XYZ file of N, CA and C in Angstrom:
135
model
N 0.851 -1.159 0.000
C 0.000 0.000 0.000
C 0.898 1.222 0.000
N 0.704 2.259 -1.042
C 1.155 3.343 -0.636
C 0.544 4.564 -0.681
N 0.885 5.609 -0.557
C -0.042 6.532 -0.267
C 0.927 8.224 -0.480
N -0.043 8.942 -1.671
C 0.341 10.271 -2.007
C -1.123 11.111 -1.639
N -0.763 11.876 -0.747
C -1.866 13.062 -0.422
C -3.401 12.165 0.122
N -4.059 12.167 -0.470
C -5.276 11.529 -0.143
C -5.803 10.468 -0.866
N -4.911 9.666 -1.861
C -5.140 8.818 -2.902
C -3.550 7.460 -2.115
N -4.901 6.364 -2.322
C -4.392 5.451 -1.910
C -4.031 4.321 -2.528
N -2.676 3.487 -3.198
C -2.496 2.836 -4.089
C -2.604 1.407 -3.319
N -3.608 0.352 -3.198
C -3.420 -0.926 -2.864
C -3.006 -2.152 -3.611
N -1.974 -2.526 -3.405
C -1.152 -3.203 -4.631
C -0.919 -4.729 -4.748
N -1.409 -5.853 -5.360
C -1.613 -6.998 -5.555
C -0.240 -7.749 -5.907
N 1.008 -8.175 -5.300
C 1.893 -8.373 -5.805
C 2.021 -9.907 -6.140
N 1.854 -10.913 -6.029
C 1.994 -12.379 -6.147
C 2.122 -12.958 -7.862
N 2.568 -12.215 -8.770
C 1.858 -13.103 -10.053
C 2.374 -14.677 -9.956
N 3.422 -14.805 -9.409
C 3.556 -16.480 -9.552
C 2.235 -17.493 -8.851
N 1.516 -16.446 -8.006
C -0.129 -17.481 -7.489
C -1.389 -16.360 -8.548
N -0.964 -15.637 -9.530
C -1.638 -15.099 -10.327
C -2.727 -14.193 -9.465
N -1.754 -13.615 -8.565
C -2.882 -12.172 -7.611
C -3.918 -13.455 -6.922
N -4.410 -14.244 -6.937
C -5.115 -15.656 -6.221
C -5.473 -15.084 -4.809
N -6.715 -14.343 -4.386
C -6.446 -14.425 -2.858
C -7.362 -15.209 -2.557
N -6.842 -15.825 -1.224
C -7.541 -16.749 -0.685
C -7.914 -16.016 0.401
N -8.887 -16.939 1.494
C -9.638 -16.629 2.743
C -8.726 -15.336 3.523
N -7.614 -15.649 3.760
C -6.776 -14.856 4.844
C -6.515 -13.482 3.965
N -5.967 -13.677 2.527
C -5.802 -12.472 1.847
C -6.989 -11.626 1.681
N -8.508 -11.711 1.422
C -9.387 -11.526 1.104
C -9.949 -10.552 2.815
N -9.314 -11.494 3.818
C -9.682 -10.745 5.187
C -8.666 -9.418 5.422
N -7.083 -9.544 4.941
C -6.583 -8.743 5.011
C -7.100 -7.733 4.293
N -7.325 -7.661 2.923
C -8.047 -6.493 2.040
C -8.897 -5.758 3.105
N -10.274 -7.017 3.477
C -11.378 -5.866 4.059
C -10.676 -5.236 5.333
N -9.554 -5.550 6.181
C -9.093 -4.854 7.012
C -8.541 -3.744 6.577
N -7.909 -3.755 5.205
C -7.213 -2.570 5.071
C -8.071 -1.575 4.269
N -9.508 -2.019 3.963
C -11.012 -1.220 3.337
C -10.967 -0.715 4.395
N -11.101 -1.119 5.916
C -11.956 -0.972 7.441
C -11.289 0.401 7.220
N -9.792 -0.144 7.217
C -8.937 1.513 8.265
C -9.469 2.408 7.347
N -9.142 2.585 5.860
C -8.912 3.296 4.903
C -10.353 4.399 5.026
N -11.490 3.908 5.207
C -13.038 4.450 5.114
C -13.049 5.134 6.677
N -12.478 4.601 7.613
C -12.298 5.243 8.451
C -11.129 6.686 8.779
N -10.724 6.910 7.737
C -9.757 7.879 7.093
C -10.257 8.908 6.747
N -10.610 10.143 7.032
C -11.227 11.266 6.210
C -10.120 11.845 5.468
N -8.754 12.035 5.518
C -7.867 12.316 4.784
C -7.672 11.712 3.254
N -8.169 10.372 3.102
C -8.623 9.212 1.547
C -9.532 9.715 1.012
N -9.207 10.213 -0.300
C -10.421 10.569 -0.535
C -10.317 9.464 -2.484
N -9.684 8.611 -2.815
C -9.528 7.470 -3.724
C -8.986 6.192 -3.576
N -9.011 5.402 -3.576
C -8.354 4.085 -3.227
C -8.305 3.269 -4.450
């Protein structure tokens, strides 16, 4: 994840499992949705 001003880049790196998320990856995402919406400074993701 990185981050310029209020735009937030979330970045899929794995191609050897072809970006593939499974259960745990899929929970990490919505954790990092949770913080991000809870952010008034984000204003793109």
């Amino acid at each position: 994840m990185s981050r310029d001003g209020g735009i937030v880049t979330v970045t899929l790196d794995h191609p050897e499992r072809m970006n593939v998320l499974d259960l745990e990856g899929w929970e990490t995402l919505g954790e990092i949705f949770e913080g991000l919406a809870g952010d008034d400074s984000v204003r793109c993701v």
